[in-house]
Coordinates of C-alpha atoms in Angstrom, one line a residue:
M165 CA 137.6 60.5 174.4
A166 CA 134.1 59.4 175.4
L167 CA 133.0 56.1 174.0
K168 CA 130.0 56.2 171.7
R169 CA 129.9 52.7 170.0
I170 CA 131.5 49.4 170.9
L171 CA 131.5 46.0 169.0
F172 CA 131.5 43.0 171.3
I173 CA 132.5 39.5 170.3
G174 CA 131.9 36.3 172.3
E175 CA 129.6 33.6 173.5
Y176 CA 126.4 35.2 174.5
P177 CA 122.8 34.2 175.4
N178 CA 120.5 33.1 172.6
P179 CA 116.9 31.7 172.5
V180 CA 118.2 28.1 172.9
D181 CA 120.8 28.9 175.6
K182 CA 119.1 31.7 177.4
F183 CA 121.7 31.9 180.2
R184 CA 124.8 31.1 178.2
N185 CA 127.6 33.5 179.4
V186 CA 125.0 35.7 181.1
F187 CA 127.8 37.5 182.9
F188 CA 129.0 38.8 179.5
Q189 CA 125.5 40.0 178.7
N190 CA 125.3 41.8 182.0
L191 CA 128.4 43.7 181.2
V192 CA 127.1 44.7 177.8
F193 CA 123.8 45.8 179.3
A194 CA 125.7 47.9 182.0
I195 CA 127.7 49.6 179.3
A196 CA 124.6 50.3 177.2
E197 CA 123.0 51.8 180.3
K198 CA 125.8 54.4 180.3
G199 CA 124.8 55.7 176.9
V200 CA 127.2 53.6 174.7
E201 CA 125.7 52.0 171.6
C202 CA 126.5 48.3 171.9
V203 CA 126.5 45.7 169.1
V204 CA 127.3 42.0 169.7
I205 CA 128.5 39.3 167.4
S206 CA 128.0 35.9 168.9
P207 CA 128.7 33.1 166.3
V208 CA 126.8 29.9 166.9
S209 CA 128.0 26.4 165.9
I210 CA 125.9 24.5 163.4
T211 CA 127.4 21.2 164.6
H212 CA 126.7 22.0 168.3
Y213 CA 123.1 23.1 168.0
R214 CA 122.1 20.8 165.1
K215 CA 118.3 20.6 165.1
T216 CA 117.8 23.6 167.3
I217 CA 119.9 26.0 165.2
S218 CA 116.7 27.1 163.4
Q219 CA 115.5 28.5 166.8
I220 CA 118.3 31.0 166.9
P221 CA 117.7 34.0 164.6
L222 CA 120.5 35.5 162.5
Y223 CA 120.0 38.7 164.5
E224 CA 117.9 39.8 167.4
I225 CA 117.4 42.9 169.6
N226 CA 118.0 42.7 173.3
K227 CA 116.8 45.4 175.7
S228 CA 118.6 46.5 178.9
K229 CA 116.6 47.4 182.1
S230 CA 115.9 50.9 181.0
G231 CA 115.1 49.9 177.4
K232 CA 118.5 50.5 175.7
Q233 CA 118.6 48.4 172.5
I234 CA 121.5 46.0 171.9
L235 CA 121.7 44.5 168.4
V236 CA 122.9 40.9 168.6
Y237 CA 124.1 38.9 165.5
H238 CA 124.4 35.1 165.4
P239 CA 126.3 34.1 162.3
R240 CA 126.8 30.4 161.7
F241 CA 130.0 28.4 161.7
I242 CA 131.2 24.8 161.7
S243 CA 132.8 23.6 164.9
Y244 CA 135.3 20.7 164.8
S245 CA 135.1 20.2 168.6
S246 CA 138.3 20.2 170.6
K247 CA 140.0 16.8 170.3
R248 CA 143.7 16.0 170.6
F249 CA 145.5 14.3 167.7
L250 CA 149.1 13.8 168.6
C251 CA 150.5 17.4 168.8
F252 CA 147.4 19.0 167.2
N253 CA 144.0 19.9 168.7
S254 CA 140.9 20.3 166.4
G255 CA 139.9 23.2 168.6
R256 CA 142.2 25.4 166.5
W257 CA 140.1 24.6 163.5
S258 CA 137.0 25.4 165.4
E259 CA 138.4 28.7 166.6
H260 CA 139.5 29.8 163.0
S261 CA 136.0 28.8 161.7
M262 CA 134.4 31.0 164.4
Q263 CA 136.7 33.9 163.7
K264 CA 136.0 33.8 160.0
A265 CA 132.2 33.9 160.6
A266 CA 132.6 36.8 163.1
L267 CA 134.9 38.8 160.7
K268 CA 132.5 38.3 157.8
Q269 CA 129.6 39.6 160.0
A270 CA 131.6 42.5 161.3
R271 CA 132.4 43.7 157.7
Q272 CA 128.6 43.8 157.0
I273 CA 127.8 46.1 159.9
E274 CA 127.8 49.8 159.2
G275 CA 130.5 51.6 161.1
P276 CA 132.3 53.2 162.7
F277 CA 133.1 51.6 166.1
D278 CA 135.4 53.1 168.7
C279 CA 136.8 49.7 169.5
V280 CA 136.0 46.0 169.5
Y281 CA 135.9 44.0 172.8
G282 CA 136.4 40.2 172.9
H283 CA 135.2 38.1 175.8
F284 CA 137.8 35.4 176.6
F285 CA 140.7 34.7 174.2
L286 CA 139.0 31.7 172.5
G287 CA 135.4 32.2 171.3
G288 CA 135.8 36.0 171.3
G289 CA 139.1 37.6 172.1
L290 CA 141.3 36.5 169.2
A291 CA 138.3 37.2 166.8
A292 CA 138.1 40.7 168.2
V293 CA 141.8 41.3 167.6
R294 CA 141.4 40.0 164.0
I295 CA 138.4 42.2 163.5
G296 CA 140.2 45.2 164.9
Q297 CA 143.0 44.8 162.5
A298 CA 140.7 44.4 159.5
L299 CA 138.5 47.4 160.5
G300 CA 141.4 49.6 161.6
I301 CA 140.1 50.0 165.2
P302 CA 141.7 49.2 168.6
S303 CA 140.8 45.9 170.2
F304 CA 140.5 44.8 173.9
V305 CA 140.3 41.3 175.3
A306 CA 138.8 40.2 178.6
Y307 CA 140.8 37.3 180.2
G308 CA 138.9 35.4 182.8
E309 CA 139.9 31.8 182.0
C310 CA 140.6 29.4 184.9
S311 CA 143.9 28.4 183.3
Y312 CA 145.6 29.7 180.3
E313 CA 147.5 26.5 179.7
T314 CA 144.4 24.2 179.8
E315 CA 141.8 26.5 178.3
V316 CA 143.9 28.3 175.6
E317 CA 147.2 26.6 174.9
F318 CA 145.7 23.0 175.0
S319 CA 142.9 23.8 172.5
Y320 CA 144.6 26.4 170.3
G321 CA 148.3 26.3 170.8
E322 CA 150.7 29.2 171.1
I323 CA 149.3 32.7 170.4
K324 CA 151.9 34.6 168.4
A325 CA 152.7 38.3 168.4
E326 CA 151.5 38.8 164.9
E327 CA 148.0 37.7 166.0
L328 CA 147.7 40.6 168.4
K329 CA 148.5 43.6 166.2
S330 CA 145.4 45.6 167.0
L331 CA 145.4 44.7 170.8
R332 CA 145.5 47.8 173.1
G333 CA 144.8 46.3 176.4
I334 CA 143.6 43.3 178.5
I335 CA 141.0 43.1 181.2
T336 CA 141.8 40.5 183.9
V337 CA 139.5 39.4 186.7
S338 CA 142.1 38.6 189.4
T339 CA 145.7 39.3 190.4
D340 CA 146.4 35.6 189.9
N341 CA 144.8 35.8 186.5
R342 CA 146.9 38.8 185.5
N343 CA 150.1 37.3 186.8
E344 CA 149.5 34.1 184.9
L345 CA 149.2 36.1 181.7
K346 CA 152.2 38.3 182.3
Q347 CA 154.4 35.3 182.6
R348 CA 154.1 34.8 178.9
K349 CA 156.4 36.9 176.9
V350 CA 153.8 37.6 174.2
F351 CA 151.6 39.5 176.7
E352 CA 154.2 41.1 179.0
N353 CA 154.1 44.6 177.5
Y354 CA 150.4 45.0 177.1
P355 CA 148.6 47.2 179.7
T356 CA 146.2 45.3 181.9
L357 CA 143.2 46.3 184.0
L358 CA 142.4 44.3 187.1
A359 CA 138.6 44.2 187.2
P360 CA 137.0 41.5 189.3
N361 CA 133.7 40.2 188.1
G362 CA 130.6 42.2 189.2
I363 CA 127.1 41.3 190.1
D364 CA 123.6 42.7 189.5
S365 CA 122.8 44.1 192.9
E366 CA 119.1 44.4 191.9
L367 CA 118.9 40.7 191.5
F368 CA 121.4 39.5 194.1
H369 CA 120.5 40.9 197.6
K370 CA 119.2 39.7 200.9
M371 CA 115.7 38.2 200.9
N372 CA 113.4 36.6 203.4
K373 CA 114.9 33.3 204.3
T374 CA 111.7 31.6 205.4
E375 CA 109.9 32.6 202.1
C376 CA 112.9 31.3 200.0
R377 CA 112.9 28.0 201.9
Q378 CA 109.2 27.6 201.3
K379 CA 109.8 28.0 197.6
L380 CA 112.4 25.3 197.6
K381 CA 110.5 23.1 200.1
I382 CA 113.4 23.3 202.6
Q383 CA 112.6 23.0 206.4
N384 CA 113.1 26.2 208.4
D385 CA 115.0 24.5 211.3
L386 CA 117.8 23.0 209.2
F387 CA 121.4 24.3 208.8
V388 CA 122.0 24.4 205.1
A389 CA 125.2 24.9 203.1
G390 CA 124.5 26.3 199.6
F391 CA 126.4 25.5 196.4
V392 CA 126.1 27.0 192.9
G393 CA 128.1 25.7 190.0
G394 CA 128.8 22.7 187.8
F395 CA 128.6 19.3 189.3
I396 CA 132.2 18.5 188.4
E397 CA 135.4 17.5 190.2
R398 CA 137.0 21.0 189.8
K399 CA 134.1 22.7 191.6
G400 CA 134.1 20.3 194.5
T401 CA 130.5 19.1 194.7
H402 CA 131.3 15.7 196.2
R403 CA 133.9 17.1 198.6
L404 CA 131.3 19.4 200.0
L405 CA 128.8 16.5 200.3
E406 CA 131.3 14.3 201.9
A407 CA 132.0 17.0 204.5
V408 CA 128.3 17.6 205.2
N409 CA 127.7 13.9 205.6
Q410 CA 130.0 13.9 208.6
I411 CA 128.2 16.8 210.4
D412 CA 125.2 16.3 212.6
G413 CA 122.4 18.7 211.7
A414 CA 124.0 20.0 208.5
Y415 CA 122.5 19.7 205.0
A416 CA 123.3 20.9 201.5
A417 CA 121.4 22.6 198.7
F418 CA 122.8 22.5 195.2
A419 CA 122.0 24.6 192.1
G420 CA 123.7 23.4 188.9
K421 CA 124.1 20.4 186.6
G422 CA 126.7 17.9 185.6
E423 CA 127.7 14.3 185.6
E424 CA 128.6 14.2 189.4
K425 CA 125.1 15.0 190.7
P426 CA 125.1 14.9 194.5
E427 CA 122.5 12.6 196.1
G428 CA 121.6 11.3 199.6
D429 CA 119.7 12.1 202.7
K430 CA 121.7 15.2 203.4
V431 CA 120.7 16.8 200.1
V432 CA 117.6 19.0 200.6
F433 CA 117.7 20.5 197.1
C434 CA 119.5 19.7 193.9
D435 CA 118.5 21.0 190.5
A436 CA 119.5 23.2 187.6
M437 CA 118.2 26.8 188.1
E438 CA 117.8 29.7 185.8
H439 CA 120.2 32.5 186.7
N440 CA 117.4 34.8 188.0
S441 CA 116.3 32.1 190.4
I442 CA 119.7 31.6 192.0
P443 CA 119.1 34.3 194.6
V444 CA 116.3 32.2 196.1
L445 CA 118.6 29.3 196.8
L446 CA 121.4 31.6 198.1
N447 CA 118.9 33.3 200.5
A448 CA 117.7 29.9 201.7
A449 CA 121.2 28.9 202.8
D450 CA 123.1 29.6 205.9
V451 CA 126.6 29.5 204.4
F452 CA 128.0 29.3 200.8
V453 CA 130.6 26.5 200.3
L454 CA 132.7 26.2 197.1
P455 CA 135.8 24.0 197.4
T456 CA 136.9 24.8 193.9
L457 CA 140.3 24.0 192.4
A458 CA 140.6 26.6 189.8
E459 CA 138.7 29.9 188.8
G460 CA 139.3 33.1 187.1
C461 CA 137.1 35.1 189.5
C462 CA 134.0 33.2 190.6
N463 CA 130.8 35.0 190.0
A464 CA 128.9 32.6 192.3
V465 CA 131.0 33.6 195.3
I466 CA 130.3 37.3 194.7
E467 CA 126.6 36.6 194.2
A468 CA 126.5 34.6 197.5
M469 CA 128.2 37.5 199.4
A470 CA 125.7 40.0 197.9
C471 CA 123.0 37.8 199.5
G472 CA 124.8 38.2 202.9
L473 CA 126.2 34.7 203.0
P474 CA 129.5 33.9 204.8
V475 CA 131.7 32.0 202.4
I476 CA 133.8 28.9 202.7
S477 CA 136.1 28.5 199.7
S478 CA 139.6 27.7 198.5
D479 CA 142.7 29.3 200.0
L480 CA 144.1 29.7 196.5
P481 CA 145.4 32.9 194.7
F482 CA 142.3 33.3 192.5
N483 CA 140.2 34.0 195.6
H484 CA 142.5 36.4 197.4
D485 CA 141.3 39.6 195.8
I486 CA 137.8 39.2 197.1
L487 CA 137.9 36.8 200.1
N488 CA 139.6 37.4 203.4
D489 CA 139.0 36.6 207.1
G490 CA 136.4 39.4 207.3
N491 CA 134.0 37.6 204.9
S492 CA 135.0 34.0 204.7
I493 CA 136.9 31.0 205.9
L494 CA 139.5 29.8 203.4
V495 CA 140.4 26.1 203.3
D496 CA 142.4 23.6 201.4
P497 CA 139.8 22.6 198.8
M498 CA 141.1 19.0 198.8
N499 CA 141.0 18.5 202.5
I500 CA 137.6 17.2 203.7
D501 CA 138.5 17.7 207.3
E502 CA 139.1 21.4 206.8
I503 CA 135.9 21.9 204.8
R504 CA 133.9 20.0 207.5
N505 CA 135.5 22.0 210.4
A506 CA 134.8 25.3 208.7
I507 CA 131.2 24.4 208.2
I508 CA 130.9 23.4 211.9
R509 CA 132.4 26.7 213.0
I510 CA 129.8 28.6 211.0
Q511 CA 127.0 26.3 212.2
H512 CA 127.7 26.7 215.9
D513 CA 129.2 30.2 216.2
A514 CA 126.4 32.7 215.6
G515 CA 128.7 35.6 216.3
L516 CA 131.2 34.5 213.6
R517 CA 128.3 33.8 211.2
E518 CA 127.0 37.3 211.6
R519 CA 130.4 39.0 211.4
L520 CA 131.2 37.2 208.2
S521 CA 127.8 37.9 206.8
I522 CA 128.2 41.6 207.3
G523 CA 131.7 41.5 205.8
A524 CA 130.4 39.6 202.8
S525 CA 127.7 42.2 202.2
E526 CA 130.1 45.0 202.4
T527 CA 132.6 43.4 200.0
A528 CA 129.8 42.7 197.5
K529 CA 128.8 46.4 197.5
Q530 CA 132.1 47.2 195.9
L531 CA 131.7 44.5 193.2
T532 CA 128.7 45.6 191.2
I533 CA 128.4 45.2 187.5
E534 CA 127.9 49.0 187.2
A535 CA 131.2 49.8 188.9
R536 CA 133.0 47.2 186.8
A537 CA 131.5 48.7 183.6
T538 CA 132.7 52.1 184.6
N539 CA 136.3 50.9 185.3
I540 CA 136.4 49.0 182.0
M541 CA 135.1 52.0 180.0
R542 CA 137.6 54.3 181.6
F543 CA 140.5 51.9 180.8
I544 CA 139.4 51.6 177.2
E545 CA 139.1 55.4 176.8
E546 CA 142.6 55.9 178.3
K547 CA 144.2 53.4 176.0
I548 CA 142.5 54.7 172.9
S549 CA 143.6 58.2 173.8
G550 CA 147.2 56.9 174.3
K551 CA 147.4 57.4 178.0

């Protein structure tokens, strides 16, 4: 069957958080571009937004690149944060409160829908399954969390089979991601689709390096390692900076925010950037370095490759679907010496830098959001049809 109308549930950009989960929005837009009517329910927390909640409308209309309209609802709910009390986490209360708001909103929207799609298990996925059961339609969940144990079980607890009655399939972003899920008995019999994250190739592509450096006020003659992500221990901000501090002639440019803000003479740029400005930083860099400890499938890595950057990242399973010796140097993300030596190799070996750059560009061509949307739609159609 050809999909005509899909209901999406999950955290989604709004007028206060314009780039909140923008990758989810990109997928919705890509599916809308293929002629599917898309409706989004993205509950917002009264306790989180507080004074700014009035700036978020109860519903709004988004438009894709070609003008396809996406109706987005923002019902309110009360969040109880995610705090541990002995064997209980208040995140379970928050999740149930969000689900209740999403379900109430779904019942008020005129049907029918072919299916309901939830982005991540908490904040969208379990709500989608619950809505699917209530409305009598199949549900699908996208699983892209870094760790099921820390991001689902710690906050919510065990997901039971009776909570998944309408679930028809799960979209995973990496082989490691899928294997982690399949190790849990409750999910072992559900069909899964491996669909690595995809990028907007119209936004992320090669640009003039000199012009990009001028915009960021970075000197043309410097060798610059680029970083995009949260300034946190998991992402490896300070491990990168420590490595760069040990290399003559090497500097670093950081896009992101967080408590561990990198500072020092070797930092040529460090600031939060809107998503559509990230290509400028990537094209101003000579190499992309992300010594991260855990990911589902990192969008920043794919975006860097689309801009033609060789990648230095973690030699860990979550990277192995997209990174190899043809587009990257994989290192122990906790080993400063390995990170430093990899940067030095890229810095001084122009042939290696060019070879990995070409490999990165070729890999990124296969990882577009349009191709990902097509794969996901085909998977959903097959599972609805019973294939």
